[in-house]
Short mmCIF file of C-alpha atoms and ligand atoms in Angstrom, two decimals:
data_model
loop_
_atom_site.label_atom_id
_atom_site.label_comp_id
_atom_site.label_asym_id
_atom_site.label_seq_id
_atom_site.Cartn_x
_atom_site.Cartn_y
_atom_site.Cartn_z
CA MET A 1 -4.94 -22.56 -2.91
CA TYR A 2 -4.77 -19.54 -5.15
CA ARG A 3 -2.98 -20.43 -8.37
CA ASP A 4 -2.51 -17.83 -11.03
CA SER A 5 0.26 -18.10 -13.78
CA SER A 6 -0.34 -15.22 -15.76
CA THR A 7 1.94 -12.13 -15.82
CA SER A 8 -0.88 -10.07 -14.44
CA SER A 9 -0.29 -8.09 -11.08
CA ILE A 10 -2.50 -7.23 -8.15
CA VAL A 11 -3.33 -3.68 -6.70
CA LEU A 12 -3.30 -3.41 -2.78
CA PHE A 13 -5.67 -0.27 -2.24
CA GLY A 14 -6.68 1.64 0.70
CA PRO A 15 -6.33 4.32 3.02
CA PRO A 16 -3.14 5.22 4.73
CA GLY A 17 -2.70 3.03 8.00
CA ALA A 18 -5.08 0.15 6.58
CA GLY A 19 -2.95 -2.28 6.90
CA LYS A 20 -1.79 -2.76 2.99
CA GLY A 21 1.95 -3.03 4.28
CA THR A 22 0.92 -5.70 6.90
CA GLN A 23 -1.14 -7.71 4.89
CA ALA A 24 1.30 -7.55 1.46
CA GLY A 25 3.76 -10.21 3.02
CA ASN A 26 0.96 -12.80 3.56
CA ILE A 27 -0.65 -11.90 -0.16
CA SER A 28 2.62 -12.19 -1.49
CA ARG A 29 3.73 -15.50 -0.16
CA VAL A 30 0.16 -16.86 -1.40
CA THR A 31 0.16 -15.22 -4.50
CA GLY A 32 4.00 -15.22 -5.60
CA LYS A 33 3.76 -11.65 -6.47
CA PRO A 34 6.64 -9.80 -5.28
CA GLN A 35 5.71 -6.82 -3.12
CA VAL A 36 6.29 -3.23 -4.81
CA SER A 37 5.55 -0.74 -2.68
CA THR A 38 5.74 2.94 -3.79
CA GLY A 39 6.07 4.31 -0.02
CA ASP A 40 8.98 1.94 0.78
CA MET A 41 10.78 3.07 -2.86
CA LEU A 42 10.43 6.84 -1.94
CA ARG A 43 11.84 6.27 1.48
CA ALA A 44 14.88 4.04 0.03
CA ALA A 45 15.52 7.18 -2.25
CA VAL A 46 15.07 9.58 0.82
CA LYS A 47 17.98 7.94 2.86
CA GLU A 48 20.20 7.66 -0.10
CA GLY A 49 19.76 11.13 -0.69
CA SER A 50 19.21 10.71 -4.22
CA GLN A 51 17.51 13.72 -6.36
CA LEU A 52 14.58 12.10 -6.67
CA GLY A 53 14.77 11.33 -2.98
CA ILE A 54 15.37 15.20 -2.07
CA GLU A 55 12.29 15.95 -4.42
CA ALA A 56 10.29 13.51 -2.52
CA LYS A 57 10.56 14.10 0.67
CA GLU A 58 8.86 17.48 0.97
CA TYR A 59 5.95 15.81 -0.46
CA MET A 60 6.02 13.04 1.89
CA ASP A 61 6.72 15.22 5.19
CA ALA A 62 4.14 17.20 4.21
CA GLY A 63 1.73 14.14 3.78
CA LEU A 64 1.04 15.17 0.09
CA LEU A 65 1.15 12.77 -2.78
CA VAL A 66 4.47 13.01 -4.64
CA PRO A 67 3.87 14.23 -8.31
CA ASP A 68 2.58 11.67 -10.46
CA LYS A 69 5.29 11.91 -13.15
CA ILE A 70 8.23 10.82 -10.29
CA ILE A 71 6.20 7.83 -9.52
CA ILE A 72 5.41 6.41 -12.80
CA GLY A 73 9.46 7.01 -13.67
CA LEU A 74 9.78 4.69 -10.54
CA ILE A 75 7.45 2.21 -11.52
CA SER A 76 8.39 2.20 -14.72
CA GLU A 77 12.00 0.88 -13.81
CA ARG A 78 11.06 -1.63 -10.98
CA MET A 79 8.74 -3.13 -13.66
CA ALA A 80 11.51 -3.63 -15.90
CA GLN A 81 13.23 -5.62 -13.46
CA ASP A 82 13.58 -9.62 -13.84
CA ASP A 83 11.09 -10.67 -10.74
CA ALA A 84 8.64 -8.33 -12.07
CA SER A 85 8.19 -10.52 -15.30
CA GLN A 86 5.29 -12.68 -13.71
CA GLY A 87 3.64 -9.55 -12.32
CA VAL A 88 4.04 -7.75 -8.82
CA LEU A 89 1.94 -6.92 -6.02
CA PHE A 90 1.12 -3.02 -5.91
CA ASP A 91 1.54 -1.92 -2.61
CA GLY A 92 -0.05 2.11 -2.10
CA PHE A 93 0.08 2.64 -5.73
CA PRO A 94 -1.73 3.61 -8.04
CA ARG A 95 -2.87 6.59 -5.75
CA THR A 96 -4.36 8.61 -8.54
CA ILE A 97 -6.27 8.22 -11.61
CA ALA A 98 -3.67 9.15 -13.62
CA GLN A 99 -1.21 6.66 -11.95
CA ALA A 100 -3.87 3.98 -12.83
CA GLU A 101 -4.04 4.84 -16.66
CA GLU A 102 -0.28 4.85 -16.75
CA LEU A 103 -0.06 1.87 -15.26
CA SER A 104 -2.47 0.12 -17.77
CA GLU A 105 0.08 0.57 -20.57
CA ILE A 106 2.60 -1.07 -18.60
CA THR A 107 0.88 -4.30 -16.90
CA GLU A 108 -2.45 -5.60 -16.70
CA ILE A 109 -4.57 -5.74 -13.50
CA SER A 110 -6.27 -8.89 -12.59
CA MET A 111 -7.40 -7.91 -9.27
CA VAL A 112 -7.65 -4.69 -6.74
CA ILE A 113 -8.35 -5.68 -3.50
CA MET A 114 -9.36 -2.93 -1.56
CA ILE A 115 -8.83 -2.70 2.46
CA LEU A 116 -11.36 -0.43 4.11
CA VAL A 117 -11.11 1.30 7.43
CA PRO A 118 -12.88 4.17 8.86
CA ASP A 119 -11.15 7.37 9.67
CA GLU A 120 -11.06 7.32 13.46
CA GLU A 121 -9.44 4.17 13.29
CA ILE A 122 -6.81 5.07 10.83
CA VAL A 123 -4.75 7.84 13.08
CA GLU A 124 -4.64 5.52 15.97
CA ARG A 125 -3.18 2.68 14.02
CA ILE A 126 -0.36 5.25 12.22
CA VAL A 127 0.07 7.33 15.61
CA GLY A 128 0.93 3.88 17.27
CA ARG A 129 3.30 2.48 14.17
CA ARG A 130 6.80 1.19 14.70
CA MET A 131 9.20 -0.03 12.21
CA ASP A 132 11.96 -2.62 12.61
CA PRO A 133 14.90 -0.38 10.55
CA GLU A 134 16.34 -4.09 10.53
CA THR A 135 13.89 -6.40 8.26
CA GLY A 136 11.33 -3.52 7.90
CA GLN A 137 8.64 -5.54 10.11
CA ILE A 138 5.66 -3.39 11.10
CA TYR A 139 4.44 -3.27 14.74
CA HIS A 140 2.09 -1.34 16.71
CA VAL A 141 2.31 -0.47 20.07
CA LYS A 142 -1.04 -1.73 20.85
CA PHE A 143 -2.22 -3.94 18.33
CA ASN A 144 0.50 -5.65 17.19
CA PRO A 145 3.54 -5.05 19.92
CA ALA A 146 6.94 -5.80 19.17
CA PRO A 147 9.01 -8.66 20.99
CA LEU A 148 10.61 -7.41 23.95
CA ASP A 149 14.29 -8.15 22.67
CA ILE A 150 14.21 -5.98 19.53
CA ALA A 151 11.97 -3.02 21.02
CA SER A 152 14.60 -0.68 21.40
CA ARG A 153 15.95 -0.41 17.85
CA LEU A 154 12.03 0.27 16.86
CA VAL A 155 11.62 3.42 14.81
CA GLN A 156 8.57 5.74 13.74
CA ARG A 157 8.16 7.19 10.55
CA LYS A 158 8.51 10.87 10.20
CA ASP A 159 5.40 11.15 8.71
CA ASP A 160 3.72 9.13 11.34
CA THR A 161 2.09 12.19 13.49
CA GLU A 162 -1.36 13.20 14.27
CA ASP A 163 -1.04 16.28 12.17
CA THR A 164 0.18 14.32 9.06
CA VAL A 165 -2.11 11.66 9.00
CA ARG A 166 -5.03 14.20 8.69
CA SER A 167 -3.31 15.62 5.56
CA ARG A 168 -2.73 12.12 4.39
CA LEU A 169 -6.09 11.49 4.69
CA ASN A 170 -7.21 14.33 2.82
CA ALA A 171 -4.80 13.83 -0.09
CA TYR A 172 -6.55 9.97 -0.06
CA HIS A 173 -10.09 11.34 0.36
CA SER A 174 -9.66 14.24 -2.44
CA GLN A 175 -7.19 12.29 -4.79
CA THR A 176 -6.85 8.30 -4.48
CA LYS A 177 -10.27 7.47 -3.14
CA PRO A 178 -12.09 8.25 -6.71
CA LEU A 179 -9.93 5.49 -8.17
CA SER A 180 -12.26 2.81 -6.44
CA ASN A 181 -15.15 3.81 -8.63
CA TRP A 182 -12.92 3.93 -11.49
CA TYR A 183 -11.81 0.31 -11.05
CA LYS A 184 -14.88 -0.80 -10.29
CA GLU A 185 -16.64 0.72 -13.34
CA ASN A 186 -13.52 -1.02 -14.88
CA GLU A 187 -14.36 -4.58 -13.65
CA THR A 188 -17.96 -3.83 -15.33
CA VAL A 189 -16.27 -3.57 -18.82
CA ASN A 190 -13.23 -6.14 -18.60
CA SER A 191 -13.83 -9.63 -17.02
CA ALA A 192 -10.05 -10.12 -16.36
CA LEU A 193 -10.51 -7.79 -13.69
CA ARG A 194 -11.74 -8.43 -10.08
CA VAL A 195 -12.38 -5.77 -7.71
CA ILE A 196 -12.43 -6.82 -4.22
CA SER A 197 -13.52 -5.16 -0.91
CA ILE A 198 -12.14 -6.10 2.65
CA ASP A 199 -13.67 -5.02 5.56
CA GLY A 200 -10.19 -3.96 7.37
CA ARG A 201 -11.61 -3.38 10.93
CA GLY A 202 -11.03 -7.02 12.60
CA SER A 203 -7.58 -7.93 13.90
CA ILE A 204 -4.85 -8.52 11.40
CA GLU A 205 -5.44 -12.36 11.53
CA GLN A 206 -9.11 -11.74 10.82
CA VAL A 207 -8.27 -9.27 8.16
CA SER A 208 -6.06 -12.03 6.34
CA ALA A 209 -8.13 -14.77 6.95
CA LEU A 210 -10.74 -12.45 4.61
CA ILE A 211 -8.19 -11.95 2.22
CA GLU A 212 -7.18 -15.35 1.72
CA LYS A 213 -10.82 -16.43 1.53
CA GLU A 214 -11.21 -14.30 -1.36
CA LEU A 215 -7.70 -15.20 -3.31
CA GLU A 216 -8.86 -19.01 -3.06
CA SER A 217 -12.52 -18.34 -4.11
P1 LIG B 12 2.71 4.78 1.81
O1 LIG B 12 4.42 4.37 2.81
O2 LIG B 12 2.43 4.00 0.70
O3 LIG B 12 1.79 5.28 3.46
P2 LIG B 12 0.48 4.93 3.31
O4 LIG B 12 -0.33 4.77 1.87
O5 LIG B 12 -0.03 6.25 3.90
O6 LIG B 12 0.43 3.53 4.14
P3 LIG B 12 0.99 3.28 5.28
O7 LIG B 12 2.02 2.83 4.99
O8 LIG B 12 0.80 4.44 6.03
O9 LIG B 12 0.09 2.02 5.61
P4 LIG B 12 -0.44 0.63 5.60
O10 LIG B 12 -1.94 0.32 4.92
O11 LIG B 12 0.75 0.25 4.68
O12 LIG B 12 -0.72 0.15 7.09
P5 LIG B 12 0.40 -0.83 7.88
O13 LIG B 12 0.32 -2.17 7.36
O14 LIG B 12 1.59 -0.21 7.98
O15 LIG B 12 3.51 6.44 1.59
C1 LIG B 12 3.90 7.48 2.37
C2 LIG B 12 3.99 8.38 1.22
O16 LIG B 12 4.92 8.67 0.12
C3 LIG B 12 2.71 9.13 1.08
O17 LIG B 12 2.21 10.09 1.70
C4 LIG B 12 3.28 10.08 -0.13
O18 LIG B 12 3.63 11.12 0.41
C5 LIG B 12 4.37 9.08 -0.60
N1 LIG B 12 3.80 7.94 -1.70
C6 LIG B 12 3.77 6.81 -1.73
N2 LIG B 12 3.07 6.01 -2.55
C7 LIG B 12 2.66 7.06 -3.50
C8 LIG B 12 2.06 7.11 -4.84
N3 LIG B 12 1.80 6.13 -5.47
N4 LIG B 12 2.11 8.34 -5.38
C9 LIG B 12 1.92 9.77 -4.64
N5 LIG B 12 2.80 9.62 -3.43
C10 LIG B 12 3.19 8.34 -2.93
O19 LIG B 12 -0.76 -0.69 8.91
C11 LIG B 12 -0.65 0.52 9.93
C12 LIG B 12 -0.34 0.50 11.25
O20 LIG B 12 -1.79 -0.13 11.97
C13 LIG B 12 0.37 -0.66 11.74
O21 LIG B 12 1.19 -0.20 13.23
C14 LIG B 12 -0.28 -2.13 12.00
O22 LIG B 12 0.80 -3.18 12.78
C15 LIG B 12 -1.55 -1.97 12.08
N6 LIG B 12 -2.39 -2.50 11.83
C16 LIG B 12 -2.45 -2.93 10.77
N7 LIG B 12 -3.51 -3.82 10.63
C17 LIG B 12 -4.27 -3.86 11.55
C18 LIG B 12 -5.51 -4.24 11.84
N8 LIG B 12 -6.32 -4.99 10.92
N9 LIG B 12 -5.84 -3.92 13.08
C19 LIG B 12 -5.12 -3.37 13.84
N10 LIG B 12 -3.94 -2.76 13.88
C20 LIG B 12 -3.67 -2.77 12.03
#
């Protein structure tokens, strides 16, 4: 069983649609670290209609990264909350080297879990994704269908179109992917950091099992 009594945090890293949100609940349960998703926080701000949400929406709808300054502000506020004191599971953050550098000033990172899925599979995963607005549960029309009794209330994210996915993938390759080498280089000089690569191409259950095996080793 995974045991981590430290106050360090975990980063869940990967391209859009790799399965970060799908796997986060289980990792959170196993590690005891609360999930902190910048995507979810930004969508909540957009829904609220706050100034931050209005500013972020433009970038999100276009499949672009929201400026680092906004994201760092959100994370700093979130990390000041009580439940973050024993470290958290970051989902979709950091996404640029600048964000990772700022993060290293806020909390220690003990593990980076990289879920790797090729671009061709990403598009099908994202376009078929559906969300339950009541529970936040993530489904897929083909790979993870929702129970029939809730099917009518499912929604599709506004940025889950084929065009926007292409922009998100471009942003991933140009701004986020370089972070994987940045963390691997950090691992060579920081013995407290472990970077794990997970093949995300299997079923949801197979990917969960691969991650749990790594967490327990
Ligand atoms: P965000 O919400 O973080 O989106 P993302 O990173 O693009 O990730 P997704 O939520 O699309 O995918 P996921 O990996 O969680 O996959 P999921 O588990 O849902 O960010 C949205 C936007 O906010 C960004 O574009 C940006 O504008 C902004 N933003 C957020 N954070 C930011 C930051 N730090 N800096 C700057 N801007 C930021 O799975 C996808 C689908 O696949 C689901 O339908 C699921 O059922 C299915 N699935 C999952 N696993 C499998 C499997 N193994 N096999 C088959 N299907 C699977």
